[in-house]
Coordinates of C-alpha atoms and ligand atoms in Angstrom, one line a residue:
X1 CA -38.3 -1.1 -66.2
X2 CA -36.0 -0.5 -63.3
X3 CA -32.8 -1.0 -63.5
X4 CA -30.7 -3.1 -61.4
X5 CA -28.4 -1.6 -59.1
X6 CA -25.5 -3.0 -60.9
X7 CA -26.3 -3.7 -64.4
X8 CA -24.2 -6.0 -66.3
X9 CA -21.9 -4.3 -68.9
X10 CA -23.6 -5.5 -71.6
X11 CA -26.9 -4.2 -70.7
X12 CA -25.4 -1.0 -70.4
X13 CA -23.6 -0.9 -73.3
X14 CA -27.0 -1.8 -75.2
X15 CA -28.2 0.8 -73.9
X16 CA -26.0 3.6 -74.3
X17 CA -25.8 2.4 -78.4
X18 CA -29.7 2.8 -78.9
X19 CA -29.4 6.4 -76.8
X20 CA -26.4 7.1 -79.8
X21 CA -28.6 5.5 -82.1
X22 CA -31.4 7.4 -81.9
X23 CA -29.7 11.0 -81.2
X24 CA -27.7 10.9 -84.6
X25 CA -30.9 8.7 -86.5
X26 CA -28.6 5.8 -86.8
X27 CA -30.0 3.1 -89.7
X28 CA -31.8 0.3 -88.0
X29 CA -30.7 -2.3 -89.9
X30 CA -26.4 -0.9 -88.8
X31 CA -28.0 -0.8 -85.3
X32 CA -29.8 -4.3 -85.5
X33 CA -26.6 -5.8 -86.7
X34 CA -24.3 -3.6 -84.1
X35 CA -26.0 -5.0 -81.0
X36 CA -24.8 -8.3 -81.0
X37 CA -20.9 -9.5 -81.1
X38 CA -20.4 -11.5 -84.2
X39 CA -18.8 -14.3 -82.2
X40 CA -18.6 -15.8 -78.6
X41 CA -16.2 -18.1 -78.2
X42 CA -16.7 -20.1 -74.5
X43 CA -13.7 -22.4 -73.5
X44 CA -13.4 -25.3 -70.8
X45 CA -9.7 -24.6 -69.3
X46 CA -8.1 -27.9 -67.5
X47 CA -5.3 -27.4 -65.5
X48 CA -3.6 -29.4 -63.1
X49 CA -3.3 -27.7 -60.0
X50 CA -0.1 -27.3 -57.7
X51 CA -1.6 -29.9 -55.4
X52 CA -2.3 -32.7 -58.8
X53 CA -6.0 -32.2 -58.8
X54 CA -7.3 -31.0 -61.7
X55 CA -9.9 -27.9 -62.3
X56 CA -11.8 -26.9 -64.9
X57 CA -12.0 -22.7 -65.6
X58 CA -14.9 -21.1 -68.1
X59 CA -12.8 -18.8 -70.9
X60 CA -14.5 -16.6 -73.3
X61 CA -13.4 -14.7 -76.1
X62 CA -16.2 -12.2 -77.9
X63 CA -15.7 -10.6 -81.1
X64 CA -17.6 -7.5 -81.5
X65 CA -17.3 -6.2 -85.0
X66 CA -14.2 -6.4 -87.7
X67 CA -15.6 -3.5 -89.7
X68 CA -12.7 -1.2 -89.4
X69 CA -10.0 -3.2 -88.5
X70 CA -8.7 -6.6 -86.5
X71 CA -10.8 -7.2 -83.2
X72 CA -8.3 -5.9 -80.8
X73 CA -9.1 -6.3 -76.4
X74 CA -7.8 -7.1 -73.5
X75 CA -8.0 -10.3 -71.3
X76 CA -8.9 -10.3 -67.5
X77 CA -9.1 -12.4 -64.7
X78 CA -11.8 -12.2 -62.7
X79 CA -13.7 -15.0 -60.1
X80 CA -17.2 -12.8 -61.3
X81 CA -16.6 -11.8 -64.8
X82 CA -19.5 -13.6 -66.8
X83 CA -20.0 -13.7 -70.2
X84 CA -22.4 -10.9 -70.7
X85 CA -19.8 -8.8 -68.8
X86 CA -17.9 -9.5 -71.7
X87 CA -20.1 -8.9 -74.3
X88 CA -20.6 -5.2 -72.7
X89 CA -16.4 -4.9 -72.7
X90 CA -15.9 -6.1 -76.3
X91 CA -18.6 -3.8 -77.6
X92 CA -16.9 -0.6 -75.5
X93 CA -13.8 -1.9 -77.0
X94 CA -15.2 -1.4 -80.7
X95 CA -16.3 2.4 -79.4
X96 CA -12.8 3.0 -78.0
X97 CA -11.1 2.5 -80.8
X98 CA -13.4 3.9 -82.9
X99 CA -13.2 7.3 -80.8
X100 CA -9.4 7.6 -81.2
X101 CA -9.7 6.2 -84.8
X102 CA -7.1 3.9 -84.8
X103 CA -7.9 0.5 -87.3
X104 CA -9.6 -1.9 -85.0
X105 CA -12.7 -3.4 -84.3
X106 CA -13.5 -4.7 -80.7
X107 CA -13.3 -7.6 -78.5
X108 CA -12.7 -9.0 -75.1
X109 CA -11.5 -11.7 -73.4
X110 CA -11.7 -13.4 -69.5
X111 CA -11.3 -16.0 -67.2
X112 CA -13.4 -17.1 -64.7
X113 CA -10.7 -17.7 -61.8
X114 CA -9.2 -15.9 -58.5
X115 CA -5.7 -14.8 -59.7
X116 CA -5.0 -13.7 -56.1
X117 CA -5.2 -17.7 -55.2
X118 CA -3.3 -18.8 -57.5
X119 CA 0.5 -19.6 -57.8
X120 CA 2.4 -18.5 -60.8
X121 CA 3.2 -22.5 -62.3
X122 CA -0.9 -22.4 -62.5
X123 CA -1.6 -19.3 -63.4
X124 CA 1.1 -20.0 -66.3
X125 CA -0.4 -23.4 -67.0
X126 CA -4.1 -21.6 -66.8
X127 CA -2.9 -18.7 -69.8
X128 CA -0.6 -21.0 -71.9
X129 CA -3.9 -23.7 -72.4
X130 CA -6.7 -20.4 -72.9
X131 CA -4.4 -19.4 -75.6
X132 CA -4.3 -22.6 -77.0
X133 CA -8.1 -23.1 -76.9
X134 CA -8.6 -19.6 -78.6
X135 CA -6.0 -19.5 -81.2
X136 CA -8.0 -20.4 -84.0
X137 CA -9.9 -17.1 -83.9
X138 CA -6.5 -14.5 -82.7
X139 CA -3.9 -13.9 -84.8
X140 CA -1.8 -10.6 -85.8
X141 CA -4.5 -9.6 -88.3
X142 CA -7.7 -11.3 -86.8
X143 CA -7.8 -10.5 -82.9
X144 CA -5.1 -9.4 -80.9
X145 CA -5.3 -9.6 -77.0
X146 CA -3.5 -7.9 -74.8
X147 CA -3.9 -7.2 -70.6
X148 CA -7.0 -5.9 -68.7
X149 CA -7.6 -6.3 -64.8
X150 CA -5.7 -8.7 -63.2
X151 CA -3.5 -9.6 -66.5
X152 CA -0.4 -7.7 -67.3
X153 CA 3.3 -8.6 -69.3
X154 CA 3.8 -11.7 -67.3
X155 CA 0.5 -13.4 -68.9
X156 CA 1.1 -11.3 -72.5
X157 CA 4.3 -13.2 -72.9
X158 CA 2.8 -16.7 -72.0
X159 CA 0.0 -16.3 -74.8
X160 CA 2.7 -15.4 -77.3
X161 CA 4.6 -17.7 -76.9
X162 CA 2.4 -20.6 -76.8
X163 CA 0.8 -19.2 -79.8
X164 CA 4.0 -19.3 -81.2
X165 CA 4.6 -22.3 -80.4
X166 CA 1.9 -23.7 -82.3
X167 CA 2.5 -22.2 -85.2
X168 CA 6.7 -22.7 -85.1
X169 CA 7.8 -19.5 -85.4
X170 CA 8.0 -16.2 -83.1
X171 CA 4.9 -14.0 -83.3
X172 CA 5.2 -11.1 -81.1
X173 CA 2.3 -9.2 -82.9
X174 CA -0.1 -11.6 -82.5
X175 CA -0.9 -9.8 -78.6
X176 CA 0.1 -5.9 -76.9
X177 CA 1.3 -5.4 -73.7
X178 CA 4.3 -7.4 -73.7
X179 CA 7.3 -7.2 -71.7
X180 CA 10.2 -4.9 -73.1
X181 CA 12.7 -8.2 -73.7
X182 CA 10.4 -10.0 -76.2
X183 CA 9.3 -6.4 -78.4
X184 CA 6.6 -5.2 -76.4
X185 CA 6.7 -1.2 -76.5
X186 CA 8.2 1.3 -74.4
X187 CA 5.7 3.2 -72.4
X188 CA 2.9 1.1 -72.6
X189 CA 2.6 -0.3 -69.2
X190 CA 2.0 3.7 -68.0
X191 CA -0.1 4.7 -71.5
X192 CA -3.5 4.1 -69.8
X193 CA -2.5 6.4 -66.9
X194 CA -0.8 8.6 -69.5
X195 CA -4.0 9.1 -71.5
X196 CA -6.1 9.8 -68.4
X197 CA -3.5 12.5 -67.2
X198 CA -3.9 14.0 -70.8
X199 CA -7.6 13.9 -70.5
X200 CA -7.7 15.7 -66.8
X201 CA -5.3 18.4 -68.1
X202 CA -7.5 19.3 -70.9
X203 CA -10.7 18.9 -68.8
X204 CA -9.1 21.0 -65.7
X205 CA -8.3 23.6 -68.3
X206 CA -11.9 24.0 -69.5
X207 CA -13.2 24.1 -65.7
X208 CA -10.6 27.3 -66.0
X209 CA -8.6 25.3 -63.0
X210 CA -4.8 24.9 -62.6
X211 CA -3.5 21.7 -62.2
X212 CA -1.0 22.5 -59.0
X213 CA -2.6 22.0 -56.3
X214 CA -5.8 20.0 -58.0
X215 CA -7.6 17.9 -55.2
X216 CA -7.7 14.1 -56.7
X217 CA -9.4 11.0 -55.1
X218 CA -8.8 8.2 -57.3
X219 CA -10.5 4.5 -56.7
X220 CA -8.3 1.3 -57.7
X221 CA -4.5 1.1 -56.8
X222 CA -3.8 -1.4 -60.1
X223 CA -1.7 -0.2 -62.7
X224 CA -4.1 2.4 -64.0
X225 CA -4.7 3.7 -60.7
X226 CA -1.0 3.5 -59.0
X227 CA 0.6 5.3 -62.7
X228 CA -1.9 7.7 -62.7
X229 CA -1.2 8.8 -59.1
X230 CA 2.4 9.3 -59.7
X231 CA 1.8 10.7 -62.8
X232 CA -0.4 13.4 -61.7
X233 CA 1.6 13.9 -58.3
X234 CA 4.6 14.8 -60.3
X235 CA 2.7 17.6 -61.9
X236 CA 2.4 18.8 -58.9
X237 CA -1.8 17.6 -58.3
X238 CA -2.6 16.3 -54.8
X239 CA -3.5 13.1 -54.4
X240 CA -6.1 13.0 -51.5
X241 CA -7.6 9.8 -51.7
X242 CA -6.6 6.1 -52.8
X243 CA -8.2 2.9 -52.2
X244 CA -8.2 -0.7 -53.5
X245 CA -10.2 -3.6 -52.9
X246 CA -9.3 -3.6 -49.6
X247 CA -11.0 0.1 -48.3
X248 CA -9.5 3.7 -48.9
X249 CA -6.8 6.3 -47.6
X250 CA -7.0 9.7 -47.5
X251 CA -4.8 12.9 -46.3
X252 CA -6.0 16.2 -46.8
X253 CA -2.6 17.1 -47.5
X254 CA -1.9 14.8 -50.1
X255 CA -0.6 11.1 -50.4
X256 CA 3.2 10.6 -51.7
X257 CA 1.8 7.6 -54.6
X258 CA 5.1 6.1 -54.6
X259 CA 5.3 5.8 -50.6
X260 CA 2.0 4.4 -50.6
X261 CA 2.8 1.8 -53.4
X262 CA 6.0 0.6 -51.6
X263 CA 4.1 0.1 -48.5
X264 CA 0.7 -1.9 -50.6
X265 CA 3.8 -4.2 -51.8
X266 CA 4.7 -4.9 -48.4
X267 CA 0.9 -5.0 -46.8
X268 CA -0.9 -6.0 -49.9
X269 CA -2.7 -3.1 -49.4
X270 CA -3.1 0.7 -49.1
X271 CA -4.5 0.3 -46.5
X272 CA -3.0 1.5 -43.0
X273 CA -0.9 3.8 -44.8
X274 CA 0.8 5.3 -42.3
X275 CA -0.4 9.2 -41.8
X276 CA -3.0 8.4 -43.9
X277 CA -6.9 8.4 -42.5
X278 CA -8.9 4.8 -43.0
X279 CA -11.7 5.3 -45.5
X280 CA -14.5 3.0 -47.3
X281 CA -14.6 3.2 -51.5
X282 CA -18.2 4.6 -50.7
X283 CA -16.6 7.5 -48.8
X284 CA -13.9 7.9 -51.6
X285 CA -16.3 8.5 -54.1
X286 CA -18.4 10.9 -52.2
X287 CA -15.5 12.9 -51.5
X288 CA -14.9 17.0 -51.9
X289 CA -12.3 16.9 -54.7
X290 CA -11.9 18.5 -57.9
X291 CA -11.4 15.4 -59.8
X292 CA -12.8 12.2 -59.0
X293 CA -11.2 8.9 -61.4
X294 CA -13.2 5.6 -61.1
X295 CA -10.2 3.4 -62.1
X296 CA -11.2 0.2 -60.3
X297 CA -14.1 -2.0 -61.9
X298 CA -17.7 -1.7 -63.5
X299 CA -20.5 -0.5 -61.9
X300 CA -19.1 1.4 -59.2
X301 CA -21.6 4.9 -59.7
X302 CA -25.0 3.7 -59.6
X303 CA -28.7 5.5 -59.0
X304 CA -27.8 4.5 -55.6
X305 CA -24.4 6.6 -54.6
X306 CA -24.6 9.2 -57.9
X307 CA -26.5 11.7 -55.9
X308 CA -23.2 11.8 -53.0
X309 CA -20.2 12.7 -55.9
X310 CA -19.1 16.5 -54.8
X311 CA -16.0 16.2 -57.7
X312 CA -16.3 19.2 -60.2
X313 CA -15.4 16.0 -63.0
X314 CA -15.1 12.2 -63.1
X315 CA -12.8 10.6 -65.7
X316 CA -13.5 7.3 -66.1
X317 CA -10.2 5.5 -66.1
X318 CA -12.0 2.0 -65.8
X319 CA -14.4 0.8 -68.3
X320 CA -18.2 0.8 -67.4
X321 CA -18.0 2.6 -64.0
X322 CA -21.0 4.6 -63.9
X323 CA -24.4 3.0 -65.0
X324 CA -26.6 5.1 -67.3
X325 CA -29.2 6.2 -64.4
X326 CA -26.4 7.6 -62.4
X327 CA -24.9 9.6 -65.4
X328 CA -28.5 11.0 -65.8
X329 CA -27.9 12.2 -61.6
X330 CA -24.7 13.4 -62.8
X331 CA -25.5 15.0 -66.0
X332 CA -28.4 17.3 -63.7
X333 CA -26.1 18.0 -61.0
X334 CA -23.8 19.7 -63.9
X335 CA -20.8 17.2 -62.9
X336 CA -18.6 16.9 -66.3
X337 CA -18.1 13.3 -67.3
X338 CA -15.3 12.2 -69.4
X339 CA -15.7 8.8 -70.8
X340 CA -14.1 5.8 -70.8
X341 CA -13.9 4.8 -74.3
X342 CA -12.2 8.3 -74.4
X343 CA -10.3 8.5 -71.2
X344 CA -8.6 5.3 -71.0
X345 CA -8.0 4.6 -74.6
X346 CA -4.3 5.6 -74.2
X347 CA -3.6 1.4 -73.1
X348 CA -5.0 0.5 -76.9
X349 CA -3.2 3.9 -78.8
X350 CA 0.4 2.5 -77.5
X351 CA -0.9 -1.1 -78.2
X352 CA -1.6 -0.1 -81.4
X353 CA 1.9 1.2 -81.8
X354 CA 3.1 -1.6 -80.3
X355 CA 1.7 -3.8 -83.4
X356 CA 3.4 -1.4 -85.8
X357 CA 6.5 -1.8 -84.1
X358 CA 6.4 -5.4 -83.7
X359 CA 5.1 -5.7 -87.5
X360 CA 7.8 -3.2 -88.8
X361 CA 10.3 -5.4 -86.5
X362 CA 11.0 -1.4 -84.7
X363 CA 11.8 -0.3 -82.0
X364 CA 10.9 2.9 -81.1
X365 CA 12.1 5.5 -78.6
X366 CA 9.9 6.2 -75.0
X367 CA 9.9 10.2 -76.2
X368 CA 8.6 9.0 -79.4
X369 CA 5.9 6.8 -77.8
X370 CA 4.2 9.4 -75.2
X371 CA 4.2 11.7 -77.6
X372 CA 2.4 10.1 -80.3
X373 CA -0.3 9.3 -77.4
X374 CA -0.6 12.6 -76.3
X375 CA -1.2 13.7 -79.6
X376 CA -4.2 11.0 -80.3
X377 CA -5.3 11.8 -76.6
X378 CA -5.7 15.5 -77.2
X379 CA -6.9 15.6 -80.7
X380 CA -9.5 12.7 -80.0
X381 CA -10.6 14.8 -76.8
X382 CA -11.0 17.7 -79.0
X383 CA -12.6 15.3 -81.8
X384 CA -15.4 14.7 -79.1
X385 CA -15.7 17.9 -77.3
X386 CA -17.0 19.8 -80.5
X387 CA -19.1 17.4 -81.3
X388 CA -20.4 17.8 -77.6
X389 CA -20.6 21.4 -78.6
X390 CA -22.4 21.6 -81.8
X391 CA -24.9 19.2 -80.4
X392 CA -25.3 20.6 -77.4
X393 CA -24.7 17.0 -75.2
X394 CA -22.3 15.5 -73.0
X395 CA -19.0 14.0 -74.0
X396 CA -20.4 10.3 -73.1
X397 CA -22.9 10.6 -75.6
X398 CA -20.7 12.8 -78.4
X399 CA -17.6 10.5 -77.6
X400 CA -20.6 7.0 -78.7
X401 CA -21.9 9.3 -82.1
X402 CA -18.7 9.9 -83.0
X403 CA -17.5 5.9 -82.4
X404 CA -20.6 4.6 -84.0
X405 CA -20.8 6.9 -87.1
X406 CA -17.5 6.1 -87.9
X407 CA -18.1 2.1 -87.0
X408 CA -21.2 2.5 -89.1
X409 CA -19.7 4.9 -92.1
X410 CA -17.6 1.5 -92.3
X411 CA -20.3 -1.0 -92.3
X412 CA -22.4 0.9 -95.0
X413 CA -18.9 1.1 -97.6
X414 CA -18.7 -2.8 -96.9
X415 CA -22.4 -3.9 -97.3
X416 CA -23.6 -6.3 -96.1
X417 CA -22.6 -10.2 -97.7
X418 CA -24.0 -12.1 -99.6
Ligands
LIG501 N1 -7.7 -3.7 -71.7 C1 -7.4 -2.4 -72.2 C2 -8.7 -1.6 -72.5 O1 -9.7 -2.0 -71.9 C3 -6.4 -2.4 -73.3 C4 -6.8 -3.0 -74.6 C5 -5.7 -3.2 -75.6 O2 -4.7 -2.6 -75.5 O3 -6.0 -3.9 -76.6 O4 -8.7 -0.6 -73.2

C-alpha cells in the first residue's frame, strides 16, 4: 500500500512494532495485545473565554501499557493533534522508557486548541478543567503527565494543583516538569537537550569526528531545540542552521543560540536574525552538516525530502520525525539514525528522578541530576548500539527489540488475567 506522505504517528508506530516483532520472533499473542493502548480516554473541555463566550476543546488521554510500571507521558497542545497522533505518542512513550529501563509504561496526552491564541486566564482555565476531567485515571502511581510541545512548568503546576485540589492535600508527584518553587527537579527543563547532546557526543565519536567545530542544523527553536543549541555551542559545535515554525536561519559561520533566542523573544521568531541568511525548514533539512536534529514535530522526513539529507547523522530530538519509508532512503544512503525513543528520552530520565524526589520529599543537587542522566544516556546508547552490532541493524530497529523484549519479558512474568 502506499504510504501517505505524512503518516499519522500511530500508523507509524504500528509499523515499526510488527518490523521489531518479526526481526526478534516476537509471540503473537504479546504483539496482538501490544498494538492497541489499553485505554483512550476523550474529554469535552468547556471554558469560558476572555470575551464570556464559551468553547468546547476535544482532550485525550491514552494509556499504552502498565506492564512495567505507571503510564508515564507528556501533554501537548496542538490545533492538529488528533487522537491517533496520540495513540502513536503513547505507544513511543512505552518504547522510551523501556529503552532507558526506567519503571514505566507509556502514555500521552493533548489538547485540541491554538495555545499561541490564547491568553494565560484561558489557557489556565483550559488545563485546570482537562485535569479535572482526567483525574480519575492519573495519579502518582497510575499515570503521571508531564509537558510535551507547547506545555511546559506553567501548565505542570496548574494540573497539580487542581488535582490537588480535588483530593485536599498537596500532590506534587502526581505530574513531572514542574517549576522549581513547588518540587519540580533541577535540571529538567534542559534534560531533553541534555540527553540529545550526550547522544551526539557518543555518535560523533563513532563517525571518528571531534566535536569542536561540528557543523549542526537543528529544526525547532522550542525548548528542546533552543537548550540544545546552547548546549552544543558551548562545547564549542557550530550551530549553522535554526528554524521554527516561522522559516530558517543559517550562517556558515555559526549562529550565537543565546543571541538568536533574545532576539525570537523580541520578534517571535528566529527569523531575520540579524547576520543570519533567510532559509525554508525544507532547505534546513537538506543542508551540508555533520549533524542534522529534527527537534520540531512529526513527520518532518518523509519518502518525499529523505533523498535531499547530506548530514553524516540525524538524532531525532522530536518524537516521530522521519516516517519509516524515509528511514529505508536513509538507511541505503548509509546516513546513521539515532532514535527518538533513545535520543530524547533524557525529558522522562529526569522526570523520573523528579518522582523520586518528590516521593522521597528530596531535593536533590543540579550536579547530581545531569549526571545521573548522562549516565542512563550513555549506558542506554551503549545498551542499543551492541544490540545494533550483534544483529547487524540500525539503532531504530535495535533501540524497538530492545524496548519491546523488555516490555514483553514483563507481560509474559505477569500473564495474562483472568
Ligand atoms: N514529553 C516528553 C517526551 O515525549 C517527556 C515525557 C515525560 O517526562 O514523562 O518524552
Amino acid at each position: 500500500m502506499e504510504e501517505p506522505s505524512i503518516p499519522n504517528a500511530y500508523d507509524v508506530a504500528l509499523k515499526q512494532l510488527a518490523l521489531a516483532a518479526e526481526m526478534m520472533g516476537l509471540d503473537p499473542n504479546i504483539h496482538e495485545i501490544l498494538k492497541y493502548p489499553k485505554r483512550c480516554l476523550i474529554v469535552a473541555v468547556p471554558i469560558k473565554m476572555d470575551s464570556g463566550e464559551v468553547k468546547v476543546f476535544t482532550g485525550y488521554r491514552v494509556q499504552h501499557t502498565d506492564a512495567r510500571g505507571p503510564y508515564k507521558g507528556g501533554i501537548r497542545y496542538h490545533p492538529s493533534v488528533t487522537l491517533e497522533e496520540v495513540k502513536g505518542l503513547a505507544m513511543l512513550m512505552t518504547w522510551k522508557c523501556a529503552v532507558v529501563d526506567i519503571p514505566y509504561g507509556g502514555a500521552k496526552g493533548a489538547i485540541v486548541c491554538d495555545p499561541k491564541r490564547m491568553s494565560e486566564t484561558e489557557l489556565e482555565r483550559l488545563t485546570r478543567r482537562y485535569t479535572a476531567m482526567i483525574a480519575d485515571i492519573i495519579g502518582p502511581l497510575r499515570d503521571i503527565p508531564a509537558p510535551d510541545v507547547y506545555t511546559g512548568p506553567r501548565e505542570m503546576a496548574w494540573l497539580m494543583d487542581t488535582y490537588s485540589q480535588l483530593h485536599g492535600y498537596l500532590i506534587p508527584e502526581v505530574v513531572t516538569g514542574k517549576p522549581l518553587s513547588v518540587w519540580g527537579s533541577e535540571g529538567r527543563l534542559k534534560a531533553t537537550a541534555r540527553g540529545v547532546s550526550v547522544c551526539i557526543k557518543e555518535t560523533v565519536k563513532e563517525l571518528g569526528i571531534g566535536l569542536r567545530g561540528l557543523k549542526i542544523a537543528i529544526q525547532g527553536f522550542g525548548n528542546v531545540g533552543s537548550n540544545l543549541a546552547t548546549i552544543l555551542a558551548e562545547e564549542g559545535c557550530r550551530i549553522i542552521a535554526l528554524s521554527d515554525s516561522k522559516g530558517g536561519i543559517y550562517n556558515p559561520e555559526g549562529l550565537n543560540p543565546i543571541k538568536v533566542l533574545e532576539y525570537k523573544r523580541s520578534s517571535r521568531s528566529v527569523v531575520g536574525f540579524p547576520g543570519a541568511k533567510t532559509i525554508s525548514n525544507e532547505e534546513l533539512l537538506a543542508m551540508e552538516c555533520d549533524i542534522l536534529v529534527p527537534a520540531a514535530l512529526g513527520g518532518q522526513l518523509t519518502e518525499k525530502n529523505a533523498e535531499n539529507v547530506k548530514a553524516k547523522a540525524i538524532v531525532e530530538a522530536a518524537n516521530s520525525p522521519i516516517t519509516p519509508k524515509a528511514d529505508e532512503i536513509l538507511a541505503e544512503k548509509g546516513i546513521m539514525v539515532i532514535p527518538d525513543i533513545l535520543a530524547n528520552a533524557g525529558g522522562v530520565c529526569v522526570s523520573y528522578l523528579e518522582w523520586i524526589q518528590n516521593l522521597h520529599r528530596e531535593h536533590w543537587p543540579l550536579e547530581e541530576i545531569n549526571k545521573r542522566l548522562e549516565e542512563r544516556m550513555s549506558r542506554s546508547y551503549h545498551d542499543v548500539k551492541r544490540v545494533a552490532e550483534e544483529k547487524g541493524i540500525d539503532m531504530r530497529k535495535a533501540a524497538m527489540i530492545l524496548a519491546v523484549g523488555r516490555v514483553a519479558d514483563s507481560m509474559k512474568t505477569l500473564g495474562l488475567w483472568p
